[in-house]
């Protein structure tokens, strides 16, 4: 760094400002420093810098499962975003285990990470005390209550309502929902159920509890089993809102096995807009919940908390960011392929 400073005719502090993106350096000075860095082949010793700052340069991402494509794709985006901040990511899977989720809140220091991005599912308001941690923590997902932490989430109610209204717009009138418990209120399941009910009510359609099929996991086999149950009731469904894409894939498989055409007989919309949605046969209409925005802002929030943890901004109030969503229409709800419905 001293060699760079001498060549650029600036102080080592100025070189440090340029390397760390400090806006104090003028454009002309910044250019001289960057040219000196290129000429000398200078490379920042990240390990030394982290040790000096009392950091490891590593964060943790704690998610329920990697088997679910949504979380796998989210993890990929978080890794890429963290790279832009010079951070490495340790990915942990809690696997729907309450004790594993509690361990995330208790074990950050033992893992040697500077902060954690955490998607809890099983912790509730009675566990609020566990969230009072002494390391930077950003929450993602929906099963989160007010614990005074930064939170990055998606518009579950509004998105599920839009997905249901999409089916109504193409003529569906007996719309089932798979993946939710009619009595659940908290978490993604309960929020998406609320959006489904709001859409039906707003359009003068009854909320029929027999058309709401719950599942304990959001996997394809559970979606197939839920549709099998609905078909056994001879409910006459002509549309399905699946609470994630895996459930939707299972639903489509089961509909086909029973001779029901998609979308001619039953239109299907999923949630998450995973990569596979565009390549299934038929391709799946799905809600894009803003996964890239969730990854980008969760890493940004955490990085800011890490760098501010000992500074004047450490006591800034918690932030809530709601990612934008979009209903992506594909073959499973293409109006041209569906028959007119009364």
PDB file of N, CA, C and O in Angstrom, residues 182-234:
ATOM      1  N   UNK A 182     -56.441 -24.559   6.788  1.00  0.00           N
ATOM      2  CA  UNK A 182     -57.443 -23.501   6.919  1.00  0.00           C
ATOM      3  C   UNK A 182     -57.412 -22.769   8.253  1.00  0.00           C
ATOM      4  O   UNK A 182     -57.885 -21.644   8.354  1.00  0.00           O
ATOM      5  N   UNK A 183     -56.834 -23.384   9.287  1.00  0.00           N
ATOM      6  CA  UNK A 183     -56.810 -22.771  10.611  1.00  0.00           C
ATOM      7  C   UNK A 183     -55.495 -22.046  10.914  1.00  0.00           C
ATOM      8  O   UNK A 183     -55.330 -21.464  11.979  1.00  0.00           O
ATOM      9  N   UNK A 184     -54.547 -22.074   9.973  1.00  0.00           N
ATOM     10  CA  UNK A 184     -53.256 -21.429  10.216  1.00  0.00           C
ATOM     11  C   UNK A 184     -53.338 -19.948   9.881  1.00  0.00           C
ATOM     12  O   UNK A 184     -53.946 -19.552   8.882  1.00  0.00           O
ATOM     13  N   UNK A 185     -52.702 -19.127  10.705  1.00  0.00           N
ATOM     14  CA  UNK A 185     -52.713 -17.693  10.464  1.00  0.00           C
ATOM     15  C   UNK A 185     -51.313 -17.121  10.263  1.00  0.00           C
ATOM     16  O   UNK A 185     -51.139 -16.165   9.504  1.00  0.00           O
ATOM     17  N   UNK A 186     -50.316 -17.681  10.937  1.00  0.00           N
ATOM     18  CA  UNK A 186     -48.980 -17.111  10.889  1.00  0.00           C
ATOM     19  C   UNK A 186     -48.126 -17.841   9.859  1.00  0.00           C
ATOM     20  O   UNK A 186     -48.294 -19.012   9.603  1.00  0.00           O
ATOM     21  N   UNK A 187     -47.192 -17.142   9.260  1.00  0.00           N
ATOM     22  CA  UNK A 187     -46.280 -17.737   8.303  1.00  0.00           C
ATOM     23  C   UNK A 187     -46.783 -17.639   6.883  1.00  0.00           C
ATOM     24  O   UNK A 187     -47.889 -17.171   6.603  1.00  0.00           O
ATOM     25  N   UNK A 188     -45.952 -18.096   5.940  1.00  0.00           N
ATOM     26  CA  UNK A 188     -46.286 -17.977   4.519  1.00  0.00           C
ATOM     27  C   UNK A 188     -47.594 -18.681   4.194  1.00  0.00           C
ATOM     28  O   UNK A 188     -48.408 -18.176   3.415  1.00  0.00           O
ATOM     29  N   UNK A 189     -47.812 -19.850   4.761  1.00  0.00           N
ATOM     30  CA  UNK A 189     -49.026 -20.615   4.481  1.00  0.00           C
ATOM     31  C   UNK A 189     -50.271 -19.820   4.842  1.00  0.00           C
ATOM     32  O   UNK A 189     -51.209 -19.683   4.048  1.00  0.00           O
ATOM     33  N   UNK A 190     -50.286 -19.281   6.069  1.00  0.00           N
ATOM     34  CA  UNK A 190     -51.446 -18.526   6.513  1.00  0.00           C
ATOM     35  C   UNK A 190     -51.650 -17.243   5.740  1.00  0.00           C
ATOM     36  O   UNK A 190     -52.783 -16.860   5.414  1.00  0.00           O
ATOM     37  N   UNK A 191     -50.559 -16.568   5.389  1.00  0.00           N
ATOM     38  CA  UNK A 191     -50.661 -15.312   4.652  1.00  0.00           C
ATOM     39  C   UNK A 191     -51.172 -15.552   3.229  1.00  0.00           C
ATOM     40  O   UNK A 191     -52.008 -14.799   2.713  1.00  0.00           O
ATOM     41  N   UNK A 192     -50.674 -16.600   2.598  1.00  0.00           N
ATOM     42  CA  UNK A 192     -51.132 -16.893   1.231  1.00  0.00           C
ATOM     43  C   UNK A 192     -52.581 -17.375   1.234  1.00  0.00           C
ATOM     44  O   UNK A 192     -53.336 -17.092   0.299  1.00  0.00           O
ATOM     45  N   UNK A 193     -52.957 -18.088   2.267  1.00  0.00           N
ATOM     46  CA  UNK A 193     -54.361 -18.485   2.412  1.00  0.00           C
ATOM     47  C   UNK A 193     -55.250 -17.251   2.514  1.00  0.00           C
ATOM     48  O   UNK A 193     -56.328 -17.192   1.909  1.00  0.00           O
ATOM     49  N   UNK A 194     -54.799 -16.261   3.270  1.00  0.00           N
ATOM     50  CA  UNK A 194     -55.578 -15.041   3.419  1.00  0.00           C
ATOM     51  C   UNK A 194     -55.761 -14.341   2.065  1.00  0.00           C
ATOM     52  O   UNK A 194     -56.856 -13.879   1.735  1.00  0.00           O
ATOM     53  N   UNK A 195     -54.690 -14.278   1.271  1.00  0.00           N
ATOM     54  CA  UNK A 195     -54.805 -13.652  -0.036  1.00  0.00           C
ATOM     55  C   UNK A 195     -55.763 -14.387  -0.952  1.00  0.00           C
ATOM     56  O   UNK A 195     -56.534 -13.764  -1.700  1.00  0.00           O
ATOM     57  N   UNK A 196     -55.742 -15.708  -0.889  1.00  0.00           N
ATOM     58  CA  UNK A 196     -56.673 -16.547  -1.664  1.00  0.00           C
ATOM     59  C   UNK A 196     -58.108 -16.249  -1.271  1.00  0.00           C
ATOM     60  O   UNK A 196     -58.980 -16.032  -2.125  1.00  0.00           O
ATOM     61  N   UNK A 197     -58.371 -16.191   0.031  1.00  0.00           N
ATOM     62  CA  UNK A 197     -59.726 -15.921   0.501  1.00  0.00           C
ATOM     63  C   UNK A 197     -60.182 -14.520   0.099  1.00  0.00           C
ATOM     64  O   UNK A 197     -61.343 -14.319  -0.303  1.00  0.00           O
ATOM     65  N   UNK A 198     -59.280 -13.545   0.203  1.00  0.00           N
ATOM     66  CA  UNK A 198     -59.631 -12.172  -0.152  1.00  0.00           C
ATOM     67  C   UNK A 198     -60.035 -12.068  -1.618  1.00  0.00           C
ATOM     68  O   UNK A 198     -60.988 -11.360  -1.965  1.00  0.00           O
ATOM     69  N   UNK A 199     -59.319 -12.778  -2.480  1.00  0.00           N
ATOM     70  CA  UNK A 199     -59.631 -12.726  -3.911  1.00  0.00           C
ATOM     71  C   UNK A 199     -61.004 -13.323  -4.193  1.00  0.00           C
ATOM     72  O   UNK A 199     -61.804 -12.759  -4.946  1.00  0.00           O
ATOM     73  N   UNK A 200     -61.294 -14.470  -3.594  1.00  0.00           N
ATOM     74  CA  UNK A 200     -62.594 -15.103  -3.800  1.00  0.00           C
ATOM     75  C   UNK A 200     -63.723 -14.190  -3.323  1.00  0.00           C
ATOM     76  O   UNK A 200     -64.714 -13.979  -4.033  1.00  0.00           O
ATOM     77  N   UNK A 201     -63.561 -13.656  -2.128  1.00  0.00           N
ATOM     78  CA  UNK A 201     -64.599 -12.796  -1.557  1.00  0.00           C
ATOM     79  C   UNK A 201     -64.814 -11.547  -2.398  1.00  0.00           C
ATOM     80  O   UNK A 201     -65.961 -11.132  -2.640  1.00  0.00           O
ATOM     81  N   UNK A 202     -63.724 -10.944  -2.858  1.00  0.00           N
ATOM     82  CA  UNK A 202     -63.824  -9.718  -3.655  1.00  0.00           C
ATOM     83  C   UNK A 202     -64.561  -9.943  -4.962  1.00  0.00           C
ATOM     84  O   UNK A 202     -65.169  -9.014  -5.510  1.00  0.00           O
ATOM     85  N   UNK A 203     -64.539 -11.174  -5.457  1.00  0.00           N
ATOM     86  CA  UNK A 203     -65.194 -11.486  -6.726  1.00  0.00           C
ATOM     87  C   UNK A 203     -66.515 -12.232  -6.530  1.00  0.00           C
ATOM     88  O   UNK A 203     -67.049 -12.820  -7.479  1.00  0.00           O
ATOM     89  N   UNK A 204     -67.020 -12.227  -5.306  1.00  0.00           N
ATOM     90  CA  UNK A 204     -68.319 -12.823  -5.040  1.00  0.00           C
ATOM     91  C   UNK A 204     -68.344 -14.333  -5.092  1.00  0.00           C
ATOM     92  O   UNK A 204     -69.412 -14.936  -5.279  1.00  0.00           O
ATOM     93  N   UNK A 205     -67.192 -14.975  -4.901  1.00  0.00           N
ATOM     94  CA  UNK A 205     -67.120 -16.436  -4.907  1.00  0.00           C
ATOM     95  C   UNK A 205     -67.039 -16.950  -3.472  1.00  0.00           C
ATOM     96  O   UNK A 205     -66.381 -16.337  -2.626  1.00  0.00           O
ATOM     97  N   UNK A 206     -67.677 -18.060  -3.177  1.00  0.00           N
ATOM     98  CA  UNK A 206     -67.658 -18.573  -1.805  1.00  0.00           C
ATOM     99  C   UNK A 206     -66.297 -19.145  -1.428  1.00  0.00           C
ATOM    100  O   UNK A 206     -65.566 -19.658  -2.287  1.00  0.00           O
ATOM    101  N   UNK A 207     -65.948 -19.036  -0.150  1.00  0.00           N
ATOM    102  CA  UNK A 207     -64.745 -19.692   0.367  1.00  0.00           C
ATOM    103  C   UNK A 207     -65.165 -21.055   0.891  1.00  0.00           C
ATOM    104  O   UNK A 207     -65.789 -21.170   1.947  1.00  0.00           O
ATOM    105  N   UNK A 208     -64.867 -22.081   0.137  1.00  0.00           N
ATOM    106  CA  UNK A 208     -65.271 -23.447   0.452  1.00  0.00           C
ATOM    107  C   UNK A 208     -64.105 -24.159   1.123  1.00  0.00           C
ATOM    108  O   UNK A 208     -63.100 -24.467   0.471  1.00  0.00           O
ATOM    109  N   UNK A 209     -64.217 -24.425   2.418  1.00  0.00           N
ATOM    110  CA  UNK A 209     -63.118 -25.059   3.154  1.00  0.00           C
ATOM    111  C   UNK A 209     -62.778 -26.441   2.615  1.00  0.00           C
ATOM    112  O   UNK A 209     -61.652 -26.908   2.791  1.00  0.00           O
ATOM    113  N   UNK A 210     -63.737 -27.088   1.945  1.00  0.00           N
ATOM    114  CA  UNK A 210     -63.441 -28.418   1.395  1.00  0.00           C
ATOM    115  C   UNK A 210     -62.492 -28.336   0.208  1.00  0.00           C
ATOM    116  O   UNK A 210     -61.956 -29.360  -0.224  1.00  0.00           O
ATOM    117  N   UNK A 211     -62.300 -27.135  -0.330  1.00  0.00           N
ATOM    118  CA  UNK A 211     -61.374 -26.962  -1.456  1.00  0.00           C
ATOM    119  C   UNK A 211     -59.986 -26.526  -0.996  1.00  0.00           C
ATOM    120  O   UNK A 211     -59.112 -26.265  -1.822  1.00  0.00           O
ATOM    121  N   UNK A 212     -59.781 -26.452   0.310  1.00  0.00           N
ATOM    122  CA  UNK A 212     -58.474 -26.078   0.866  1.00  0.00           C
ATOM    123  C   UNK A 212     -57.817 -27.337   1.403  1.00  0.00           C
ATOM    124  O   UNK A 212     -58.271 -27.927   2.388  1.00  0.00           O
ATOM    125  N   UNK A 213     -56.783 -27.777   0.721  1.00  0.00           N
ATOM    126  CA  UNK A 213     -56.119 -29.038   1.069  1.00  0.00           C
ATOM    127  C   UNK A 213     -54.773 -28.750   1.723  1.00  0.00           C
ATOM    128  O   UNK A 213     -53.871 -28.173   1.095  1.00  0.00           O
ATOM    129  N   UNK A 214     -54.645 -29.141   2.980  1.00  0.00           N
ATOM    130  CA  UNK A 214     -53.410 -28.906   3.709  1.00  0.00           C
ATOM    131  C   UNK A 214     -52.362 -29.967   3.439  1.00  0.00           C
ATOM    132  O   UNK A 214     -52.678 -31.104   3.077  1.00  0.00           O
ATOM    133  N   UNK A 215     -51.100 -29.593   3.598  1.00  0.00           N
ATOM    134  CA  UNK A 215     -49.982 -30.544   3.491  1.00  0.00           C
ATOM    135  C   UNK A 215     -48.978 -30.210   4.588  1.00  0.00           C
ATOM    136  O   UNK A 215     -48.852 -29.049   4.986  1.00  0.00           O
ATOM    137  N   UNK A 216     -48.237 -31.220   5.063  1.00  0.00           N
ATOM    138  CA  UNK A 216     -47.252 -30.951   6.112  1.00  0.00           C
ATOM    139  C   UNK A 216     -45.939 -30.441   5.546  1.00  0.00           C
ATOM    140  O   UNK A 216     -45.154 -29.810   6.251  1.00  0.00           O
ATOM    141  N   UNK A 217     -45.658 -30.724   4.287  1.00  0.00           N
ATOM    142  CA  UNK A 217     -44.472 -30.197   3.611  1.00  0.00           C
ATOM    143  C   UNK A 217     -44.875 -29.735   2.221  1.00  0.00           C
ATOM    144  O   UNK A 217     -45.855 -30.219   1.662  1.00  0.00           O
ATOM    145  N   UNK A 218     -44.095 -28.841   1.647  1.00  0.00           N
ATOM    146  CA  UNK A 218     -44.392 -28.336   0.309  1.00  0.00           C
ATOM    147  C   UNK A 218     -43.536 -29.062  -0.719  1.00  0.00           C
ATOM    148  O   UNK A 218     -42.697 -28.468  -1.399  1.00  0.00           O
ATOM    149  N   UNK A 219     -43.754 -30.362  -0.842  1.00  0.00           N
ATOM    150  CA  UNK A 219     -43.032 -31.193  -1.798  1.00  0.00           C
ATOM    151  C   UNK A 219     -44.003 -31.739  -2.842  1.00  0.00           C
ATOM    152  O   UNK A 219     -45.224 -31.770  -2.632  1.00  0.00           O
ATOM    153  N   UNK A 220     -43.479 -32.213  -3.963  1.00  0.00           N
ATOM    154  CA  UNK A 220     -44.326 -32.650  -5.068  1.00  0.00           C
ATOM    155  C   UNK A 220     -45.245 -33.805  -4.696  1.00  0.00           C
ATOM    156  O   UNK A 220     -46.412 -33.841  -5.114  1.00  0.00           O
ATOM    157  N   UNK A 221     -44.742 -34.754  -3.907  1.00  0.00           N
ATOM    158  CA  UNK A 221     -45.594 -35.881  -3.536  1.00  0.00           C
ATOM    159  C   UNK A 221     -46.783 -35.430  -2.691  1.00  0.00           C
ATOM    160  O   UNK A 221     -47.876 -35.995  -2.778  1.00  0.00           O
ATOM    161  N   UNK A 222     -46.571 -34.375  -1.899  1.00  0.00           N
ATOM    162  CA  UNK A 222     -47.666 -33.847  -1.084  1.00  0.00           C
ATOM    163  C   UNK A 222     -48.703 -33.146  -1.961  1.00  0.00           C
ATOM    164  O   UNK A 222     -49.910 -33.217  -1.698  1.00  0.00           O
ATOM    165  N   UNK A 223     -48.233 -32.471  -3.004  1.00  0.00           N
ATOM    166  CA  UNK A 223     -49.160 -31.832  -3.935  1.00  0.00           C
ATOM    167  C   UNK A 223     -50.004 -32.854  -4.667  1.00  0.00           C
ATOM    168  O   UNK A 223     -51.211 -32.668  -4.861  1.00  0.00           O
ATOM    169  N   UNK A 224     -49.363 -33.954  -5.079  1.00  0.00           N
ATOM    170  CA  UNK A 224     -50.098 -35.018  -5.763  1.00  0.00           C
ATOM    171  C   UNK A 224     -51.139 -35.638  -4.837  1.00  0.00           C
ATOM    172  O   UNK A 224     -52.289 -35.880  -5.238  1.00  0.00           O
ATOM    173  N   UNK A 225     -50.756 -35.873  -3.578  1.00  0.00           N
ATOM    174  CA  UNK A 225     -51.690 -36.474  -2.629  1.00  0.00           C
ATOM    175  C   UNK A 225     -52.871 -35.547  -2.355  1.00  0.00           C
ATOM    176  O   UNK A 225     -54.018 -36.001  -2.242  1.00  0.00           O
ATOM    177  N   UNK A 226     -52.608 -34.235  -2.271  1.00  0.00           N
ATOM    178  CA  UNK A 226     -53.682 -33.276  -2.010  1.00  0.00           C
ATOM    179  C   UNK A 226     -54.683 -33.261  -3.152  1.00  0.00           C
ATOM    180  O   UNK A 226     -55.902 -33.231  -2.938  1.00  0.00           O
ATOM    181  N   UNK A 227     -54.186 -33.295  -4.390  1.00  0.00           N
ATOM    182  CA  UNK A 227     -55.083 -33.286  -5.546  1.00  0.00           C
ATOM    183  C   UNK A 227     -55.860 -34.591  -5.631  1.00  0.00           C
ATOM    184  O   UNK A 227     -57.051 -34.610  -5.975  1.00  0.00           O
ATOM    185  N   UNK A 228     -55.216 -35.689  -5.295  1.00  0.00           N
ATOM    186  CA  UNK A 228     -55.914 -36.966  -5.294  1.00  0.00           C
ATOM    187  C   UNK A 228     -57.102 -36.936  -4.334  1.00  0.00           C
ATOM    188  O   UNK A 228     -58.198 -37.422  -4.656  1.00  0.00           O
ATOM    189  N   UNK A 229     -56.903 -36.316  -3.173  1.00  0.00           N
ATOM    190  CA  UNK A 229     -57.983 -36.184  -2.195  1.00  0.00           C
ATOM    191  C   UNK A 229     -59.102 -35.311  -2.733  1.00  0.00           C
ATOM    192  O   UNK A 229     -60.292 -35.623  -2.581  1.00  0.00           O
ATOM    193  N   UNK A 230     -58.756 -34.209  -3.373  1.00  0.00           N
ATOM    194  CA  UNK A 230     -59.762 -33.303  -3.931  1.00  0.00           C
ATOM    195  C   UNK A 230     -60.572 -33.982  -5.029  1.00  0.00           C
ATOM    196  O   UNK A 230     -61.795 -33.850  -5.101  1.00  0.00           O
ATOM    197  N   UNK A 231     -59.887 -34.738  -5.887  1.00  0.00           N
ATOM    198  CA  UNK A 231     -60.584 -35.419  -6.980  1.00  0.00           C
ATOM    199  C   UNK A 231     -61.494 -36.521  -6.445  1.00  0.00           C
ATOM    200  O   UNK A 231     -62.564 -36.788  -7.003  1.00  0.00           O
ATOM    201  N   UNK A 232     -61.081 -37.149  -5.354  1.00  0.00           N
ATOM    202  CA  UNK A 232     -61.914 -38.202  -4.759  1.00  0.00           C
ATOM    203  C   UNK A 232     -63.218 -37.637  -4.214  1.00  0.00           C
ATOM    204  O   UNK A 232     -64.235 -38.336  -4.142  1.00  0.00           O
ATOM    205  N   UNK A 233     -63.204 -36.361  -3.841  1.00  0.00           N
ATOM    206  CA  UNK A 233     -64.421 -35.696  -3.358  1.00  0.00           C
ATOM    207  C   UNK A 233     -65.346 -35.310  -4.506  1.00  0.00           C
ATOM    208  O   UNK A 233     -66.480 -34.862  -4.267  1.00  0.00           O
ATOM    209  N   UNK A 234     -64.837 -35.440  -5.748  1.00  0.00           N
ATOM    210  CA  UNK A 234     -65.598 -35.014  -6.930  1.00  0.00           C
ATOM    211  C   UNK A 234     -66.053 -33.566  -6.767  1.00  0.00           C
ATOM    212  O   UNK A 234     -67.214 -33.213  -6.974  1.00  0.00           O
TER     213      UNK A 234
END
